[in-house]
PDB file of C-alpha atoms in Angstrom:
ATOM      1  CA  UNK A1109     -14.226   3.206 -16.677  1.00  0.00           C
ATOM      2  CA  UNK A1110     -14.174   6.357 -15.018  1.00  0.00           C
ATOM      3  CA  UNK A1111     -11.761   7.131 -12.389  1.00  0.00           C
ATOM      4  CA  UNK A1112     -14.194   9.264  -9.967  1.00  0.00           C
ATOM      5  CA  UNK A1113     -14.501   9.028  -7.060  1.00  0.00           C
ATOM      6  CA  UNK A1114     -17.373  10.068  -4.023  1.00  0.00           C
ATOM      7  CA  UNK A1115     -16.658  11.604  -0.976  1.00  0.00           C
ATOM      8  CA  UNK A1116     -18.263   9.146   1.821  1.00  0.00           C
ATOM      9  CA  UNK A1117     -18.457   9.927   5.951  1.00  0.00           C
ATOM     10  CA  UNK A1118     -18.974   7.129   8.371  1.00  0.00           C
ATOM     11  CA  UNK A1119     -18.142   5.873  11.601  1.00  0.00           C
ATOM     12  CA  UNK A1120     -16.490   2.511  11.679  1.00  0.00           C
ATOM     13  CA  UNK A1121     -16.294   0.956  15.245  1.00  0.00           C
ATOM     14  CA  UNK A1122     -16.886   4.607  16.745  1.00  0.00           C
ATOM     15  CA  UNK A1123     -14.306   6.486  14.569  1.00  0.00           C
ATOM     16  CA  UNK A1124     -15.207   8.852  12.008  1.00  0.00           C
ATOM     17  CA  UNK A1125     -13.754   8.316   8.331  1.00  0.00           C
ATOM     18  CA  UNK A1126     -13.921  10.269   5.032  1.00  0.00           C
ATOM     19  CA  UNK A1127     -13.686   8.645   2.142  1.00  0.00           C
ATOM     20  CA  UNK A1128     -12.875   9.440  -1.381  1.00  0.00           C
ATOM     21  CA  UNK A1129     -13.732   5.890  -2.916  1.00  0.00           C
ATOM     22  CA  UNK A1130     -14.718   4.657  -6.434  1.00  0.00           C
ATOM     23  CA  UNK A1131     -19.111   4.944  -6.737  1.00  0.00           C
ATOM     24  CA  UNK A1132     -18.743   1.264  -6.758  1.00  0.00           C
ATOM     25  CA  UNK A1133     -16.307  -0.147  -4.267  1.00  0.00           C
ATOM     26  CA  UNK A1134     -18.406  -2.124  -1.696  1.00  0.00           C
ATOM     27  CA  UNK A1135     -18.348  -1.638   1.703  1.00  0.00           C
ATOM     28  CA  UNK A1136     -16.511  -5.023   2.206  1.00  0.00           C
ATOM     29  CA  UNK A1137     -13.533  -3.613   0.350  1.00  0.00           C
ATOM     30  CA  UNK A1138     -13.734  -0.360   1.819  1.00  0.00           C
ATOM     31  CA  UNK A1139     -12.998  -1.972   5.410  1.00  0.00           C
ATOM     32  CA  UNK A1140     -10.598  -4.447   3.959  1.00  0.00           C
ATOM     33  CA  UNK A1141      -8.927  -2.157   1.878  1.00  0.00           C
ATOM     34  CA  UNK A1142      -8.875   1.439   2.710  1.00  0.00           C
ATOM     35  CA  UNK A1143      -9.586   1.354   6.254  1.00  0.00           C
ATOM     36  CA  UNK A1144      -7.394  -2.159   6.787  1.00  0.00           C
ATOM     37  CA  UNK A1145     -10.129  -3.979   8.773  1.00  0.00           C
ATOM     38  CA  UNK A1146      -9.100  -7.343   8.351  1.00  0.00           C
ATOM     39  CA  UNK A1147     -11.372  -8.898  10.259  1.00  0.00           C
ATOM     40  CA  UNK A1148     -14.638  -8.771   7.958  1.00  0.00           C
ATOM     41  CA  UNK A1149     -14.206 -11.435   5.770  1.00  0.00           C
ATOM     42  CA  UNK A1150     -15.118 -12.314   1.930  1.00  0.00           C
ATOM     43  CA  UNK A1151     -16.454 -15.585   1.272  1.00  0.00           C
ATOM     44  CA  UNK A1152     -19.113 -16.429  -1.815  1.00  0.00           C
ATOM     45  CA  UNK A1153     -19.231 -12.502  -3.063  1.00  0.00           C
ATOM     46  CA  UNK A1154     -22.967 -12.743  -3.210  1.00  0.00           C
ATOM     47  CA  UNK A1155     -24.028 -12.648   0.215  1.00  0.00           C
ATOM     48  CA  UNK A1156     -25.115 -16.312   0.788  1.00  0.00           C
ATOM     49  CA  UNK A1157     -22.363 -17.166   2.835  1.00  0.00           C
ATOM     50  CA  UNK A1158     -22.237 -14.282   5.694  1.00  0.00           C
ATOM     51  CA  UNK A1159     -18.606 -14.266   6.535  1.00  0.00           C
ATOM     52  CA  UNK A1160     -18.673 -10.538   5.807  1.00  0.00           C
ATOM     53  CA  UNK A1161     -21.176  -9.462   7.740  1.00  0.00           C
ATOM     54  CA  UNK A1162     -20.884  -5.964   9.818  1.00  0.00           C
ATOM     55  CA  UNK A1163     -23.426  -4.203  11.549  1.00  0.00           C
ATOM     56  CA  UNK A1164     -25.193  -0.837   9.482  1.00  0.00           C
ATOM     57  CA  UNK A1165     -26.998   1.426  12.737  1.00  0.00           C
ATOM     58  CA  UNK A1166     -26.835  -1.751  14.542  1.00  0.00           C
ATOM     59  CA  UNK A1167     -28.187  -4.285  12.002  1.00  0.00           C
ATOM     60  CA  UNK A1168     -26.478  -7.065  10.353  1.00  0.00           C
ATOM     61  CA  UNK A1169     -26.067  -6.368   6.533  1.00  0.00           C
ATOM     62  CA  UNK A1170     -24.030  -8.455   4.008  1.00  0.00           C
ATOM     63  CA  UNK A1171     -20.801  -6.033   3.260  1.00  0.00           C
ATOM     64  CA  UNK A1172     -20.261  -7.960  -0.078  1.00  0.00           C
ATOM     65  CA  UNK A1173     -23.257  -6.573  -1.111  1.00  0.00           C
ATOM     66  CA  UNK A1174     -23.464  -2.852  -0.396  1.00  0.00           C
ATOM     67  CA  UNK A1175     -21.959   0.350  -1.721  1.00  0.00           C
ATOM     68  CA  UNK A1176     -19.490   2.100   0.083  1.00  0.00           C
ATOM     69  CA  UNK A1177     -21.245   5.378  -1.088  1.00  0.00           C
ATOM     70  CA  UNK A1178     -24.496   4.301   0.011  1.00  0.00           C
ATOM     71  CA  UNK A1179     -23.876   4.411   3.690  1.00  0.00           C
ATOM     72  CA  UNK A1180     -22.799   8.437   3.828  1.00  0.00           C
ATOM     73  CA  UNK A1181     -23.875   9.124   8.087  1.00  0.00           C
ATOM     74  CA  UNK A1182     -23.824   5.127   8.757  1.00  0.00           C
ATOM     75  CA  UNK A1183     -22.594   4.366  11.781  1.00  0.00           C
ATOM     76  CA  UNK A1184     -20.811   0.098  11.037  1.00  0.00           C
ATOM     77  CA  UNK A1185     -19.556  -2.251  13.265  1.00  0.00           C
ATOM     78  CA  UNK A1186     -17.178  -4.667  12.397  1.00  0.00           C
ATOM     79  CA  UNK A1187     -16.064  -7.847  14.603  1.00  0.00           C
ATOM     80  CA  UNK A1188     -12.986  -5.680  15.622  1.00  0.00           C
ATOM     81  CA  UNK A1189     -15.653  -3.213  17.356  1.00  0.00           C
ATOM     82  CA  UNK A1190     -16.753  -5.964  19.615  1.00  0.00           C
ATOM     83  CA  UNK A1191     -14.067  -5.938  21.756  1.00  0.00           C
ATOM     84  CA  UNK A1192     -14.112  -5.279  25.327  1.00  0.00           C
ATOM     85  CA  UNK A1193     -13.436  -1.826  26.148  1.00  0.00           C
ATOM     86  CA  UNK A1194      -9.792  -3.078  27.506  1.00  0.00           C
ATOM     87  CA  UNK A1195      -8.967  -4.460  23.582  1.00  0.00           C
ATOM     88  CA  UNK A1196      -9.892  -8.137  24.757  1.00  0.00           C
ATOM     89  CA  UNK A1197     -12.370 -10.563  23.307  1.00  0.00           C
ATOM     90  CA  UNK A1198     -16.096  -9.424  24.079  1.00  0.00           C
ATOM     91  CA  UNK A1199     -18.419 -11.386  25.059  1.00  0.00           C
ATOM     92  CA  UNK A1200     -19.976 -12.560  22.204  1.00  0.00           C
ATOM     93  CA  UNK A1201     -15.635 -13.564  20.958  1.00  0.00           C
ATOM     94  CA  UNK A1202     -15.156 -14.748  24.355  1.00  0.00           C
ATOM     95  CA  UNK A1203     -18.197 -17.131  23.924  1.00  0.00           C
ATOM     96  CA  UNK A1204     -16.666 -18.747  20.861  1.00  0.00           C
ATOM     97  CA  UNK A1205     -13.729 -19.229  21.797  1.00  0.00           C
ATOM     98  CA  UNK A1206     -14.703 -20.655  25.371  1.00  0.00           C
ATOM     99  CA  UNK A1207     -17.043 -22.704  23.531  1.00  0.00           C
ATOM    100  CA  UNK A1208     -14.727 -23.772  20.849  1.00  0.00           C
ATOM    101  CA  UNK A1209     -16.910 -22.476  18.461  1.00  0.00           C
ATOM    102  CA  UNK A1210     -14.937 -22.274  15.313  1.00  0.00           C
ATOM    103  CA  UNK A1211     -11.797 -24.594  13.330  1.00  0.00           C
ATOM    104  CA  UNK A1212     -10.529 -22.437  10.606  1.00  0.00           C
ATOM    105  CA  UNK A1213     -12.090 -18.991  11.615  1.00  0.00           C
ATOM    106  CA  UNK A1214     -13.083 -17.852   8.476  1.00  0.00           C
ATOM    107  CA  UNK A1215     -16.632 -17.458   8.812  1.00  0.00           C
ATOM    108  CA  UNK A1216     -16.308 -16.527  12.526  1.00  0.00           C
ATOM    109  CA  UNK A1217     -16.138 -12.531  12.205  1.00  0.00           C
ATOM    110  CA  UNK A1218     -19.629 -12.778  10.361  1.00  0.00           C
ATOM    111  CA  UNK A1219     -21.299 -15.360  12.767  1.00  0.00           C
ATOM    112  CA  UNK A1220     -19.856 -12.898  15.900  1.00  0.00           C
ATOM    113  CA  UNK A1221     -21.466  -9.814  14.568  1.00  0.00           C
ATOM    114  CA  UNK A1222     -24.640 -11.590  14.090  1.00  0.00           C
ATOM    115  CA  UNK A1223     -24.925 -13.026  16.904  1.00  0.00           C
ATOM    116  CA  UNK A1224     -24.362  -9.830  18.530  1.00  0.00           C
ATOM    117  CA  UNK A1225     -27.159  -8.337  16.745  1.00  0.00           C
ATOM    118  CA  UNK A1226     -28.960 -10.870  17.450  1.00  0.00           C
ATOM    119  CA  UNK A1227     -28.760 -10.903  21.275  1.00  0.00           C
ATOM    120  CA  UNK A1228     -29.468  -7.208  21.583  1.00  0.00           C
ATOM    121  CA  UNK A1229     -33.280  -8.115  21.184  1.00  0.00           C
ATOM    122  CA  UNK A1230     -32.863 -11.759  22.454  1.00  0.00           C
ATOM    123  CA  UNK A1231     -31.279 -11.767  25.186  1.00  0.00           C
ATOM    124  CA  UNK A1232     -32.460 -15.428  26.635  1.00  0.00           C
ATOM    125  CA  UNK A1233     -32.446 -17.045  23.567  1.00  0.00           C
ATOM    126  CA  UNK A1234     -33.510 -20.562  23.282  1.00  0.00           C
ATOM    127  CA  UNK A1235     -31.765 -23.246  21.134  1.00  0.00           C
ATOM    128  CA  UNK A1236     -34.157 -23.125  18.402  1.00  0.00           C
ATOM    129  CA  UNK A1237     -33.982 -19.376  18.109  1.00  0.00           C
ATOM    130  CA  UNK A1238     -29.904 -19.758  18.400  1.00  0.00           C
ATOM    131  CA  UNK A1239     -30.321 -21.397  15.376  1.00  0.00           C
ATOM    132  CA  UNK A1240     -32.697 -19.471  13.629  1.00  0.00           C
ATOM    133  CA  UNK A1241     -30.461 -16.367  14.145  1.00  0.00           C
ATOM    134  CA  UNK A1242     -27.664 -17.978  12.744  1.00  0.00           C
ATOM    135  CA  UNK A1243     -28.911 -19.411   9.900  1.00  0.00           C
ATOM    136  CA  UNK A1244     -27.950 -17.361   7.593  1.00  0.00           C
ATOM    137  CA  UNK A1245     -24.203 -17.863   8.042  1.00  0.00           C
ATOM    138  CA  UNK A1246     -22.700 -20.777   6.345  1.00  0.00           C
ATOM    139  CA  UNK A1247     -19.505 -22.930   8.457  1.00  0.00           C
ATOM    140  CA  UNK A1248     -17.604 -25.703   6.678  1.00  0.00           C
ATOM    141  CA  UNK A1249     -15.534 -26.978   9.254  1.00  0.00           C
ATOM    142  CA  UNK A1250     -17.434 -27.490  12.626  1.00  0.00           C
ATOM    143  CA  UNK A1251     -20.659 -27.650  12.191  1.00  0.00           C
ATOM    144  CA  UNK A1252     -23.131 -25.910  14.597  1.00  0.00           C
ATOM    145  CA  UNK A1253     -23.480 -27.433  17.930  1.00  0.00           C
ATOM    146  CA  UNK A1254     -20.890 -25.566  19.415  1.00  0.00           C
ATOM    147  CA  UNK A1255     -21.729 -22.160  17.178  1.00  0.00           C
ATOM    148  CA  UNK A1256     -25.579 -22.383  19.201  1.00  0.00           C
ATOM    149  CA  UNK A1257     -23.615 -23.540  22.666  1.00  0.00           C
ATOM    150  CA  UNK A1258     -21.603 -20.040  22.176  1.00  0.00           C
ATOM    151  CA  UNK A1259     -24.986 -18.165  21.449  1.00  0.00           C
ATOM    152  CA  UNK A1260     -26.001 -19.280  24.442  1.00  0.00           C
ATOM    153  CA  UNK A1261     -22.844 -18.741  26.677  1.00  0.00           C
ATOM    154  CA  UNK A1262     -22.381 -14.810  25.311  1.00  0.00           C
ATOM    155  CA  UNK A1263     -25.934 -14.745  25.914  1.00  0.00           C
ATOM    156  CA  UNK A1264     -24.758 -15.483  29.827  1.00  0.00           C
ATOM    157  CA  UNK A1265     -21.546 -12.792  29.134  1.00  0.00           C
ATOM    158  CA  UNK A1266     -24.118  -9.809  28.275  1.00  0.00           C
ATOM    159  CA  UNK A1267     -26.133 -10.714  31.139  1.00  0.00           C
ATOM    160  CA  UNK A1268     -22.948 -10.643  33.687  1.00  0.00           C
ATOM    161  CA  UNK A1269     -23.488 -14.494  34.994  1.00  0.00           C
ATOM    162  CA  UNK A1270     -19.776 -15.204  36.146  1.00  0.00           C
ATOM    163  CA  UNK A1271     -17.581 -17.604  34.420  1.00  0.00           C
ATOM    164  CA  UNK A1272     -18.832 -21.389  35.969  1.00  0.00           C
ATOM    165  CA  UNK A1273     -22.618 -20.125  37.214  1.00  0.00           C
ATOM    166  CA  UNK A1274     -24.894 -22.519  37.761  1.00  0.00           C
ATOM    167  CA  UNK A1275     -27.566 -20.932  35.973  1.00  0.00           C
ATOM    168  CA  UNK A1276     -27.566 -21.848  32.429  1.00  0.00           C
ATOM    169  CA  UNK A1277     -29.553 -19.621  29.861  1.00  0.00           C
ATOM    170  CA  UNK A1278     -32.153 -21.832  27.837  1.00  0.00           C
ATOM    171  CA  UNK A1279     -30.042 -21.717  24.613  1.00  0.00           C
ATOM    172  CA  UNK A1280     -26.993 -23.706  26.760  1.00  0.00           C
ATOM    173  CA  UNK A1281     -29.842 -26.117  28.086  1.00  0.00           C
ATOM    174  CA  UNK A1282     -29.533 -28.460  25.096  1.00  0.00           C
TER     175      UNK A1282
END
């Protein structure tokens, strides 16, 4: 085993890093580890699960899965870049947690980010495409009822509808 390592430069939630990591430490460690972004989560290790899921130039990518290295000029989002731009819950973390949307929390950080993604080119999703877009995120504990109703509410977040409006998006018309 060799003990190189490769100089890496990304942004991570806005801020530039440079990294000297190992060729293969994966991104997932890379935010866990060197940059102590706890909030992007490990589950299966080979990307079926999608706890660690982080947005790459504004797509969602399995972190368990990719190279540190490979993402030199990458500009990643984890769920702690979806706050507000106070430090508070953004919408799409406001959602879930108005809409009770998780138990244990592990697999939260990956559905937030995709579901972020997500609305960025859906931004009236119905319940059927809710649950298309989160499909390939994996929850033991509460099922997905409340995962789609939270779609649907940070759906109404992004769009500015105030807390209590009337005027539900299609994916909270169930």
């Amino acid at each position: 085993m060799s003990d190189d390592v490769v100089r890496v430069s990304f942004t991570v939630n806005g801020a530039p890093y440079d990294l000297d990591v190992p060729p293969r430490r994966l991104l997932s460690d890379a935010l866990r580890h060197d940059l102590r972004l706890t909030g992007t989560h490990v589950g299966c290790e080979h990307g079926v699960c999608g706890a660690c899921t982080v947005l790459v130039d504004g797509a969602p990518v399995r972190s368990c899965l990719l190279f540190a290295v490979s993402l030199d000029g990458a500009a990643i989002t984890t769920t702690e870049g979806l706050r507000s731009a106070d430090g508070g819950m953004g919408p799409v973390q406001q959602a879930f947690h108005e809409c009770h949307a998780l138990q244990c929390g592990f697999c939260t950080p990956g559905f937030v980010t995709t579901v972020a993604a997500f609305l960025q080119t859906h931004p009236d999703p119905t319940p059927a495409e809710a649950r298309e877009a989160i499909s390939g995120n994996l929850c033991r504990c509460t099922g997905y009822v409340n995962i789609v109703a939270a779609v649907g509410r940070a759906a109404e977040l992004l769009a500015g509808s105030p807390a209590g409006d009337a005027t539900p998006t299609k994916a909270t018309q169930a």
